[in-house]
């Protein structure tokens, strides 16, 4: 199976700098979903780890080419501000925060202007371009998952200095943690470069990533996290950039009629099944200690939207946007904003089917 992921044509290294990432976490499309006054009694903060699907702008403060703090990104964000989010509007984590009534937008932890109140109600430690594999963030000089965990420990110390250790402990216990990563490990790393394929089969690489994921969850647990949501992978074979780079289409007609590449999506399905099993085992092991660990299915809702693309829209205009990119007049009709990242409307549809029901369970219990 491993040999089936070798390229028919070499992949220029310059192209790798554009392969920023979709792992699967999601967003809502409109404000006003908050049940303020009731939900915020149960969730104290939203703390986020992962890649571009949940990076609200940390890469603005990192020396990397993986940035989106320019138009047309942010076109649907309040005041049309390109904040560093890799979509046309808000991320899932922004709307989760709004839904539970703690804040409207989740800021990046590295923003030096954050007040203590902003810190306490939640931040994102995520970095576009990163992954569970320690090799993945080195390809774009972005923030490794291990460093994100280190930033979280620093975050706790800042809270402790302001509110004391006991209050900080209770605050972290009642916080909601969201983790979204893994796609870059395959799309930017394993499928695109030979390094890991020389040492790992697909199945052994999946196990390697799962071990890294479990170590992150264990690290969060040891720091006091109790409510943890972990997103699976999307149908990677349906990402426009994967289809472009790895399909055998040679003519314009083939390009326009191209479809998802099953061999890449099957890798995501297998990984998600293993992830779900591991998370279930961790939940059973830690339930008596107050753990609530949830798997978030991204694959199912997204593949259904893509399969219905004739009515929803499916467009790849470029790998990533740049200030001169062509932008359709109504992005809500399309699944993807650029060739990897979903539109805000796609995030909204995913939220309704995946995130909101689980958040409601956490709140109600």
mmCIF file of C-alpha atoms in Angstrom:
data_model
loop_
_atom_site.group_PDB
_atom_site.id
_atom_site.type_symbol
_atom_site.label_atom_id
_atom_site.label_comp_id
_atom_site.label_asym_id
_atom_site.label_seq_id
_atom_site.Cartn_x
_atom_site.Cartn_y
_atom_site.Cartn_z
ATOM 1 C CA UNK A 1 0.000 0.000 0.000
ATOM 2 C CA UNK A 2 2.848 2.331 0.830
ATOM 3 C CA UNK A 3 4.044 2.381 -2.761
ATOM 4 C CA UNK A 4 0.673 3.658 -3.971
ATOM 5 C CA UNK A 5 1.396 7.072 -2.424
ATOM 6 C CA UNK A 6 4.482 7.814 -4.501
ATOM 7 C CA UNK A 7 4.130 10.695 -6.918
ATOM 8 C CA UNK A 8 3.893 10.272 -10.645
ATOM 9 C CA UNK A 9 5.628 13.670 -10.878
ATOM 10 C CA UNK A 10 8.097 15.261 -8.440
ATOM 11 C CA UNK A 11 6.528 17.708 -6.000
ATOM 12 C CA UNK A 12 8.487 20.995 -6.098
ATOM 13 C CA UNK A 13 9.609 22.097 -2.677
ATOM 14 C CA UNK A 14 8.275 25.564 -3.315
ATOM 15 C CA UNK A 15 4.809 24.035 -3.510
ATOM 16 C CA UNK A 16 5.170 22.588 -0.046
ATOM 17 C CA UNK A 17 5.198 26.064 1.431
ATOM 18 C CA UNK A 18 1.586 26.378 0.336
ATOM 19 C CA UNK A 19 0.288 23.122 1.695
ATOM 20 C CA UNK A 20 -1.344 24.462 4.789
ATOM 21 C CA UNK A 21 -3.772 22.321 6.335
ATOM 22 C CA UNK A 22 -7.143 21.071 7.040
ATOM 23 C CA UNK A 23 -7.573 18.719 9.994
ATOM 24 C CA UNK A 24 -11.157 18.940 10.495
ATOM 25 C CA UNK A 25 -12.330 21.154 13.275
ATOM 26 C CA UNK A 26 -15.125 23.435 12.350
ATOM 27 C CA UNK A 27 -17.005 26.659 12.692
ATOM 28 C CA UNK A 28 -20.409 28.174 12.938
ATOM 29 C CA UNK A 29 -21.587 30.761 10.483
ATOM 30 C CA UNK A 30 -23.576 33.272 12.481
ATOM 31 C CA UNK A 31 -23.550 35.047 15.790
ATOM 32 C CA UNK A 32 -26.443 34.862 18.183
ATOM 33 C CA UNK A 33 -26.106 31.172 19.043
ATOM 34 C CA UNK A 34 -25.018 31.883 22.581
ATOM 35 C CA UNK A 35 -27.165 30.848 25.516
ATOM 36 C CA UNK A 36 -25.470 33.421 27.678
ATOM 37 C CA UNK A 37 -26.279 33.442 31.340
ATOM 38 C CA UNK A 38 -26.774 29.666 31.498
ATOM 39 C CA UNK A 39 -23.966 27.929 29.660
ATOM 40 C CA UNK A 40 -21.110 30.025 30.979
ATOM 41 C CA UNK A 41 -21.800 28.732 34.468
ATOM 42 C CA UNK A 42 -20.532 25.340 33.340
ATOM 43 C CA UNK A 43 -17.655 26.186 30.976
ATOM 44 C CA UNK A 44 -15.062 28.631 32.254
ATOM 45 C CA UNK A 45 -12.848 28.916 29.177
ATOM 46 C CA UNK A 46 -12.099 27.513 25.735
ATOM 47 C CA UNK A 47 -8.497 26.347 25.227
ATOM 48 C CA UNK A 48 -7.447 25.222 21.771
ATOM 49 C CA UNK A 49 -4.576 23.174 20.330
ATOM 50 C CA UNK A 50 -3.768 22.124 16.786
ATOM 51 C CA UNK A 51 -3.276 23.465 13.262
ATOM 52 C CA UNK A 52 -4.781 25.973 10.818
ATOM 53 C CA UNK A 53 -8.327 24.801 11.467
ATOM 54 C CA UNK A 54 -8.076 26.337 14.936
ATOM 55 C CA UNK A 55 -5.218 28.852 14.630
ATOM 56 C CA UNK A 56 -6.744 32.276 15.194
ATOM 57 C CA UNK A 57 -3.514 34.127 14.426
ATOM 58 C CA UNK A 58 -0.549 32.700 16.339
ATOM 59 C CA UNK A 59 1.429 32.400 13.114
ATOM 60 C CA UNK A 60 1.263 36.188 12.827
ATOM 61 C CA UNK A 61 3.882 36.183 15.577
ATOM 62 C CA UNK A 62 6.055 33.419 14.104
ATOM 63 C CA UNK A 63 8.687 33.706 11.383
ATOM 64 C CA UNK A 64 6.934 31.488 8.834
ATOM 65 C CA UNK A 65 5.434 31.727 5.372
ATOM 66 C CA UNK A 66 2.301 30.032 6.691
ATOM 67 C CA UNK A 67 0.240 33.153 7.353
ATOM 68 C CA UNK A 68 -3.195 34.419 6.383
ATOM 69 C CA UNK A 69 -3.257 37.912 7.893
ATOM 70 C CA UNK A 70 -4.069 39.518 4.550
ATOM 71 C CA UNK A 71 -7.089 39.772 2.306
ATOM 72 C CA UNK A 72 -9.110 38.055 0.971
ATOM 73 C CA UNK A 73 -8.893 35.994 4.185
ATOM 74 C CA UNK A 74 -11.285 37.367 6.769
ATOM 75 C CA UNK A 75 -13.707 38.795 4.227
ATOM 76 C CA UNK A 76 -16.702 37.701 6.316
ATOM 77 C CA UNK A 77 -15.027 38.332 9.678
ATOM 78 C CA UNK A 78 -16.393 41.303 11.661
ATOM 79 C CA UNK A 79 -15.098 44.498 10.018
ATOM 80 C CA UNK A 80 -13.540 42.294 7.291
ATOM 81 C CA UNK A 81 -10.334 41.946 9.281
ATOM 82 C CA UNK A 82 -7.799 39.339 8.095
ATOM 83 C CA UNK A 83 -6.798 38.112 11.551
ATOM 84 C CA UNK A 84 -4.684 35.120 10.582
ATOM 85 C CA UNK A 85 -7.569 32.651 10.409
ATOM 86 C CA UNK A 86 -7.432 30.451 7.314
ATOM 87 C CA UNK A 87 -10.966 31.023 6.090
ATOM 88 C CA UNK A 88 -13.262 33.795 4.946
ATOM 89 C CA UNK A 89 -14.718 34.334 8.406
ATOM 90 C CA UNK A 90 -14.676 32.881 11.871
ATOM 91 C CA UNK A 91 -13.411 29.542 13.085
ATOM 92 C CA UNK A 92 -15.359 26.915 14.895
ATOM 93 C CA UNK A 93 -13.697 27.751 18.157
ATOM 94 C CA UNK A 94 -14.852 31.369 17.926
ATOM 95 C CA UNK A 95 -18.424 30.248 17.616
ATOM 96 C CA UNK A 96 -18.180 27.598 20.286
ATOM 97 C CA UNK A 97 -17.057 30.345 22.650
ATOM 98 C CA UNK A 98 -20.023 32.449 21.573
ATOM 99 C CA UNK A 99 -22.408 29.514 21.907
ATOM 100 C CA UNK A 100 -21.423 28.806 25.494
ATOM 101 C CA UNK A 101 -21.474 32.503 26.331
ATOM 102 C CA UNK A 102 -17.880 33.252 27.318
ATOM 103 C CA UNK A 103 -16.718 35.484 24.440
ATOM 104 C CA UNK A 104 -17.269 36.145 20.752
ATOM 105 C CA UNK A 105 -13.825 35.354 19.354
ATOM 106 C CA UNK A 106 -10.956 33.217 20.657
ATOM 107 C CA UNK A 107 -7.687 35.187 20.367
ATOM 108 C CA UNK A 108 -4.232 33.746 19.699
ATOM 109 C CA UNK A 109 -2.165 33.164 22.814
ATOM 110 C CA UNK A 110 0.887 34.879 21.325
ATOM 111 C CA UNK A 111 -0.921 38.206 20.942
ATOM 112 C CA UNK A 112 1.014 40.453 23.358
ATOM 113 C CA UNK A 113 -1.932 42.816 23.851
ATOM 114 C CA UNK A 114 -4.216 40.294 25.570
ATOM 115 C CA UNK A 115 -5.728 41.327 28.879
ATOM 116 C CA UNK A 116 -6.017 38.938 31.823
ATOM 117 C CA UNK A 117 -9.751 38.677 31.167
ATOM 118 C CA UNK A 118 -9.087 37.634 27.578
ATOM 119 C CA UNK A 119 -6.605 35.057 28.796
ATOM 120 C CA UNK A 120 -8.950 33.657 31.396
ATOM 121 C CA UNK A 121 -11.901 33.141 29.061
ATOM 122 C CA UNK A 122 -9.845 31.282 26.493
ATOM 123 C CA UNK A 123 -7.105 31.392 23.884
ATOM 124 C CA UNK A 124 -5.818 29.347 20.990
ATOM 125 C CA UNK A 125 -2.327 27.864 21.141
ATOM 126 C CA UNK A 126 -2.697 26.390 17.641
ATOM 127 C CA UNK A 127 -0.359 26.988 14.718
ATOM 128 C CA UNK A 128 -1.147 26.570 11.029
ATOM 129 C CA UNK A 129 1.131 23.996 9.435
ATOM 130 C CA UNK A 130 1.764 21.911 12.526
ATOM 131 C CA UNK A 131 0.961 18.281 13.237
ATOM 132 C CA UNK A 132 1.369 15.487 15.747
ATOM 133 C CA UNK A 133 4.554 14.300 14.038
ATOM 134 C CA UNK A 134 7.465 16.447 15.354
ATOM 135 C CA UNK A 135 8.847 16.564 11.815
ATOM 136 C CA UNK A 136 5.773 18.263 10.359
ATOM 137 C CA UNK A 137 6.136 21.718 12.010
ATOM 138 C CA UNK A 138 9.792 21.892 11.003
ATOM 139 C CA UNK A 139 8.755 21.906 7.335
ATOM 140 C CA UNK A 140 7.210 25.345 7.751
ATOM 141 C CA UNK A 141 8.914 26.651 10.889
ATOM 142 C CA UNK A 142 5.666 26.682 12.862
ATOM 143 C CA UNK A 143 4.777 25.831 16.467
ATOM 144 C CA UNK A 144 5.049 22.139 17.401
ATOM 145 C CA UNK A 145 2.329 20.497 19.477
ATOM 146 C CA UNK A 146 4.858 20.014 22.284
ATOM 147 C CA UNK A 147 5.521 23.768 22.331
ATOM 148 C CA UNK A 148 1.783 24.456 22.422
ATOM 149 C CA UNK A 149 1.576 22.329 25.559
ATOM 150 C CA UNK A 150 4.504 24.287 26.976
ATOM 151 C CA UNK A 151 2.671 27.539 26.223
ATOM 152 C CA UNK A 152 -0.339 26.151 28.092
ATOM 153 C CA UNK A 153 1.813 25.538 31.160
ATOM 154 C CA UNK A 154 3.006 29.137 30.930
ATOM 155 C CA UNK A 155 -0.636 30.204 30.590
ATOM 156 C CA UNK A 156 -1.468 28.428 33.836
ATOM 157 C CA UNK A 157 1.363 30.200 35.640
ATOM 158 C CA UNK A 158 0.066 33.564 34.448
ATOM 159 C CA UNK A 159 -3.387 32.725 35.785
ATOM 160 C CA UNK A 160 -1.970 31.488 39.075
ATOM 161 C CA UNK A 161 -0.092 34.735 39.556
ATOM 162 C CA UNK A 162 -3.332 36.642 39.081
ATOM 163 C CA UNK A 163 -5.968 34.478 40.805
ATOM 164 C CA UNK A 164 -4.055 31.924 42.877
ATOM 165 C CA UNK A 165 -3.428 28.218 42.424
ATOM 166 C CA UNK A 166 -6.749 26.915 43.723
ATOM 167 C CA UNK A 167 -8.875 29.183 41.563
ATOM 168 C CA UNK A 168 -6.728 28.391 38.541
ATOM 169 C CA UNK A 169 -7.107 24.665 39.197
ATOM 170 C CA UNK A 170 -10.897 24.983 39.310
ATOM 171 C CA UNK A 171 -10.856 27.205 36.238
ATOM 172 C CA UNK A 172 -8.890 24.657 34.201
ATOM 173 C CA UNK A 173 -11.093 21.807 35.424
ATOM 174 C CA UNK A 174 -14.171 23.589 34.060
ATOM 175 C CA UNK A 175 -12.560 24.653 30.789
ATOM 176 C CA UNK A 176 -13.337 23.057 27.422
ATOM 177 C CA UNK A 177 -10.303 21.811 25.502
ATOM 178 C CA UNK A 178 -10.374 21.350 21.726
ATOM 179 C CA UNK A 179 -7.692 19.516 19.746
ATOM 180 C CA UNK A 180 -7.534 19.457 15.936
ATOM 181 C CA UNK A 181 -4.495 18.144 14.073
ATOM 182 C CA UNK A 182 -3.248 15.326 11.882
ATOM 183 C CA UNK A 183 -4.037 16.281 8.298
ATOM 184 C CA UNK A 184 -0.730 18.064 7.755
ATOM 185 C CA UNK A 185 1.115 14.989 8.922
ATOM 186 C CA UNK A 186 -0.263 13.141 5.920
ATOM 187 C CA UNK A 187 -0.789 15.822 3.255
ATOM 188 C CA UNK A 188 2.318 17.943 3.866
ATOM 189 C CA UNK A 189 4.573 15.260 5.275
ATOM 190 C CA UNK A 190 3.896 11.567 4.635
ATOM 191 C CA UNK A 191 2.253 11.777 1.198
ATOM 192 C CA UNK A 192 4.451 14.611 -0.073
ATOM 193 C CA UNK A 193 7.932 13.719 1.143
ATOM 194 C CA UNK A 194 9.833 10.419 1.227
ATOM 195 C CA UNK A 195 11.356 10.775 4.704
ATOM 196 C CA UNK A 196 8.639 9.118 6.778
ATOM 197 C CA UNK A 197 7.676 6.647 4.050
ATOM 198 C CA UNK A 198 11.203 5.200 4.286
ATOM 199 C CA UNK A 199 10.640 4.347 7.951
ATOM 200 C CA UNK A 200 6.890 3.793 8.252
ATOM 201 C CA UNK A 201 4.149 1.966 6.427
ATOM 202 C CA UNK A 202 0.826 3.764 6.358
ATOM 203 C CA UNK A 203 -0.481 1.695 9.266
ATOM 204 C CA UNK A 204 2.637 2.140 11.410
ATOM 205 C CA UNK A 205 2.618 5.885 10.720
ATOM 206 C CA UNK A 206 -1.002 6.041 11.844
ATOM 207 C CA UNK A 207 -0.014 4.352 15.086
ATOM 208 C CA UNK A 208 2.879 6.776 15.493
ATOM 209 C CA UNK A 209 0.556 9.771 15.141
ATOM 210 C CA UNK A 210 -1.993 8.260 17.505
ATOM 211 C CA UNK A 211 0.696 7.822 20.143
ATOM 212 C CA UNK A 212 1.652 11.483 19.772
ATOM 213 C CA UNK A 213 -2.007 12.467 20.085
ATOM 214 C CA UNK A 214 -2.450 10.389 23.226
ATOM 215 C CA UNK A 215 0.652 11.949 24.737
ATOM 216 C CA UNK A 216 -0.859 15.403 24.170
ATOM 217 C CA UNK A 217 -4.119 14.349 25.827
ATOM 218 C CA UNK A 218 -2.197 12.826 28.722
ATOM 219 C CA UNK A 219 -0.203 16.027 29.058
ATOM 220 C CA UNK A 220 -3.386 18.109 29.151
ATOM 221 C CA UNK A 221 -4.884 15.706 31.678
ATOM 222 C CA UNK A 222 -1.867 16.031 33.958
ATOM 223 C CA UNK A 223 -2.233 19.817 33.801
ATOM 224 C CA UNK A 224 -5.848 19.594 34.961
ATOM 225 C CA UNK A 225 -7.910 19.288 31.762
ATOM 226 C CA UNK A 226 -11.073 17.222 32.158
ATOM 227 C CA UNK A 227 -13.296 18.146 29.176
ATOM 228 C CA UNK A 228 -11.409 17.291 25.986
ATOM 229 C CA UNK A 229 -12.743 17.198 22.408
ATOM 230 C CA UNK A 230 -10.515 15.627 19.745
ATOM 231 C CA UNK A 231 -11.316 15.989 16.044
ATOM 232 C CA UNK A 232 -10.679 13.239 13.541
ATOM 233 C CA UNK A 233 -9.431 13.675 9.995
ATOM 234 C CA UNK A 234 -11.473 14.895 7.015
ATOM 235 C CA UNK A 235 -11.803 12.879 3.782
ATOM 236 C CA UNK A 236 -8.279 13.762 2.685
ATOM 237 C CA UNK A 237 -8.786 12.413 -0.801
ATOM 238 C CA UNK A 238 -11.411 15.097 -1.378
ATOM 239 C CA UNK A 239 -9.213 18.055 -0.482
ATOM 240 C CA UNK A 240 -8.747 19.972 -3.740
ATOM 241 C CA UNK A 241 -5.004 20.247 -3.263
ATOM 242 C CA UNK A 242 -4.679 16.480 -2.761
ATOM 243 C CA UNK A 243 -6.666 15.839 -5.936
ATOM 244 C CA UNK A 244 -4.499 18.296 -7.860
ATOM 245 C CA UNK A 245 -1.180 16.964 -6.618
ATOM 246 C CA UNK A 246 -1.841 13.243 -6.591
ATOM 247 C CA UNK A 247 -4.430 12.493 -9.286
ATOM 248 C CA UNK A 248 -3.584 11.160 -12.732
ATOM 249 C CA UNK A 249 -5.690 13.700 -14.646
ATOM 250 C CA UNK A 250 -3.851 15.125 -17.640
ATOM 251 C CA UNK A 251 -6.392 17.111 -19.653
ATOM 252 C CA UNK A 252 -8.568 20.114 -18.881
ATOM 253 C CA UNK A 253 -11.695 17.966 -19.192
ATOM 254 C CA UNK A 254 -10.256 15.408 -16.771
ATOM 255 C CA UNK A 255 -9.379 18.211 -14.365
ATOM 256 C CA UNK A 256 -12.915 19.592 -14.388
ATOM 257 C CA UNK A 257 -14.487 16.149 -13.979
ATOM 258 C CA UNK A 258 -12.100 14.891 -11.335
ATOM 259 C CA UNK A 259 -13.357 13.349 -8.117
ATOM 260 C CA UNK A 260 -12.115 12.341 -4.705
ATOM 261 C CA UNK A 261 -9.145 9.984 -4.429
ATOM 262 C CA UNK A 262 -10.350 7.018 -2.433
ATOM 263 C CA UNK A 263 -6.919 5.718 -1.402
ATOM 264 C CA UNK A 264 -6.235 8.901 0.563
ATOM 265 C CA UNK A 265 -9.690 9.118 2.114
ATOM 266 C CA UNK A 266 -9.464 5.488 3.213
ATOM 267 C CA UNK A 267 -6.337 6.358 5.193
ATOM 268 C CA UNK A 268 -8.356 9.005 7.026
ATOM 269 C CA UNK A 269 -11.201 6.569 7.750
ATOM 270 C CA UNK A 270 -8.816 3.973 9.156
ATOM 271 C CA UNK A 271 -7.070 6.577 11.282
ATOM 272 C CA UNK A 272 -10.392 7.896 12.600
ATOM 273 C CA UNK A 273 -11.527 4.413 13.587
ATOM 274 C CA UNK A 274 -8.311 3.844 15.519
ATOM 275 C CA UNK A 275 -8.509 7.295 17.109
ATOM 276 C CA UNK A 276 -12.073 6.708 18.234
ATOM 277 C CA UNK A 277 -11.086 3.387 19.821
ATOM 278 C CA UNK A 278 -8.143 4.969 21.635
ATOM 279 C CA UNK A 279 -10.240 7.859 22.919
ATOM 280 C CA UNK A 280 -12.939 5.466 24.127
ATOM 281 C CA UNK A 281 -10.310 3.484 26.018
ATOM 282 C CA UNK A 282 -8.889 6.644 27.600
ATOM 283 C CA UNK A 283 -12.373 7.743 28.592
ATOM 284 C CA UNK A 284 -13.108 4.411 30.257
ATOM 285 C CA UNK A 285 -9.779 4.498 32.069
ATOM 286 C CA UNK A 286 -10.185 8.044 33.360
ATOM 287 C CA UNK A 287 -13.970 8.360 33.757
ATOM 288 C CA UNK A 288 -13.852 7.692 37.487
ATOM 289 C CA UNK A 289 -11.486 10.647 37.817
ATOM 290 C CA UNK A 290 -13.848 13.045 36.088
ATOM 291 C CA UNK A 291 -12.676 12.764 32.493
ATOM 292 C CA UNK A 292 -14.980 13.531 29.584
ATOM 293 C CA UNK A 293 -13.107 12.804 26.367
ATOM 294 C CA UNK A 294 -15.013 12.989 23.087
ATOM 295 C CA UNK A 295 -14.248 12.044 19.508
ATOM 296 C CA UNK A 296 -15.479 14.548 16.917
ATOM 297 C CA UNK A 297 -16.511 13.055 13.581
ATOM 298 C CA UNK A 298 -15.476 15.459 10.840
ATOM 299 C CA UNK A 299 -15.287 12.949 8.040
ATOM 300 C CA UNK A 300 -18.957 11.965 7.802
ATOM 301 C CA UNK A 301 -20.603 15.397 7.607
ATOM 302 C CA UNK A 302 -17.929 16.768 5.270
ATOM 303 C CA UNK A 303 -18.047 13.873 2.808
ATOM 304 C CA UNK A 304 -21.830 14.248 2.593
ATOM 305 C CA UNK A 305 -21.450 17.924 1.722
ATOM 306 C CA UNK A 306 -18.827 17.152 -0.890
ATOM 307 C CA UNK A 307 -20.927 14.395 -2.454
ATOM 308 C CA UNK A 308 -23.746 16.911 -2.792
ATOM 309 C CA UNK A 309 -21.397 19.504 -4.281
ATOM 310 C CA UNK A 310 -23.603 20.157 -7.296
ATOM 311 C CA UNK A 311 -26.005 21.978 -5.029
ATOM 312 C CA UNK A 312 -23.479 23.177 -2.464
ATOM 313 C CA UNK A 313 -20.545 24.148 -4.664
ATOM 314 C CA UNK A 314 -17.015 22.819 -4.938
ATOM 315 C CA UNK A 315 -14.368 25.183 -6.209
ATOM 316 C CA UNK A 316 -10.594 25.337 -6.132
ATOM 317 C CA UNK A 317 -9.270 28.655 -7.344
ATOM 318 C CA UNK A 318 -5.720 28.337 -5.981
ATOM 319 C CA UNK A 319 -3.744 26.454 -3.350
ATOM 320 C CA UNK A 320 -3.905 29.330 -0.892
ATOM 321 C CA UNK A 321 -5.288 32.797 -1.255
ATOM 322 C CA UNK A 322 -3.086 35.822 -1.859
ATOM 323 C CA UNK A 323 -3.998 39.503 -2.131
ATOM 324 C CA UNK A 324 -4.651 39.166 -5.876
ATOM 325 C CA UNK A 325 -6.626 35.912 -5.756
ATOM 326 C CA UNK A 326 -9.886 35.600 -7.597
ATOM 327 C CA UNK A 327 -12.672 35.412 -5.006
ATOM 328 C CA UNK A 328 -16.200 34.317 -5.790
ATOM 329 C CA UNK A 329 -18.937 36.772 -4.886
ATOM 330 C CA UNK A 330 -20.728 34.367 -2.538
ATOM 331 C CA UNK A 331 -18.357 31.972 -0.763
ATOM 332 C CA UNK A 332 -21.253 30.425 1.159
ATOM 333 C CA UNK A 333 -22.136 28.449 -1.991
ATOM 334 C CA UNK A 334 -18.820 26.586 -1.858
ATOM 335 C CA UNK A 335 -17.274 23.890 0.314
ATOM 336 C CA UNK A 336 -13.713 25.239 0.306
ATOM 337 C CA UNK A 337 -12.388 28.756 0.663
ATOM 338 C CA UNK A 338 -8.980 27.871 -0.756
ATOM 339 C CA UNK A 339 -7.777 24.461 -1.887
ATOM 340 C CA UNK A 340 -7.494 23.113 1.647
ATOM 341 C CA UNK A 341 -9.554 25.194 4.054
ATOM 342 C CA UNK A 342 -13.356 25.217 4.266
ATOM 343 C CA UNK A 343 -15.567 28.244 3.960
ATOM 344 C CA UNK A 344 -17.297 29.577 7.021
ATOM 345 C CA UNK A 345 -20.561 28.121 5.688
ATOM 346 C CA UNK A 346 -19.029 24.656 5.589
ATOM 347 C CA UNK A 347 -17.834 25.129 9.137
ATOM 348 C CA UNK A 348 -21.351 26.129 10.144
ATOM 349 C CA UNK A 349 -22.873 22.992 8.680
ATOM 350 C CA UNK A 350 -20.246 20.849 10.384
ATOM 351 C CA UNK A 351 -20.871 22.543 13.709
ATOM 352 C CA UNK A 352 -24.562 21.771 13.636
ATOM 353 C CA UNK A 353 -24.005 18.079 13.098
ATOM 354 C CA UNK A 354 -20.919 17.405 15.194
ATOM 355 C CA UNK A 355 -19.904 20.004 17.754
ATOM 356 C CA UNK A 356 -23.111 21.402 19.131
ATOM 357 C CA UNK A 357 -24.664 18.096 20.268
ATOM 358 C CA UNK A 358 -21.509 17.135 22.175
ATOM 359 C CA UNK A 359 -21.185 20.555 23.763
ATOM 360 C CA UNK A 360 -24.803 20.287 24.879
ATOM 361 C CA UNK A 361 -24.021 16.937 26.529
ATOM 362 C CA UNK A 362 -21.090 18.454 28.405
ATOM 363 C CA UNK A 363 -23.191 21.381 29.555
ATOM 364 C CA UNK A 364 -26.183 19.323 30.601
ATOM 365 C CA UNK A 365 -24.032 16.989 32.705
#
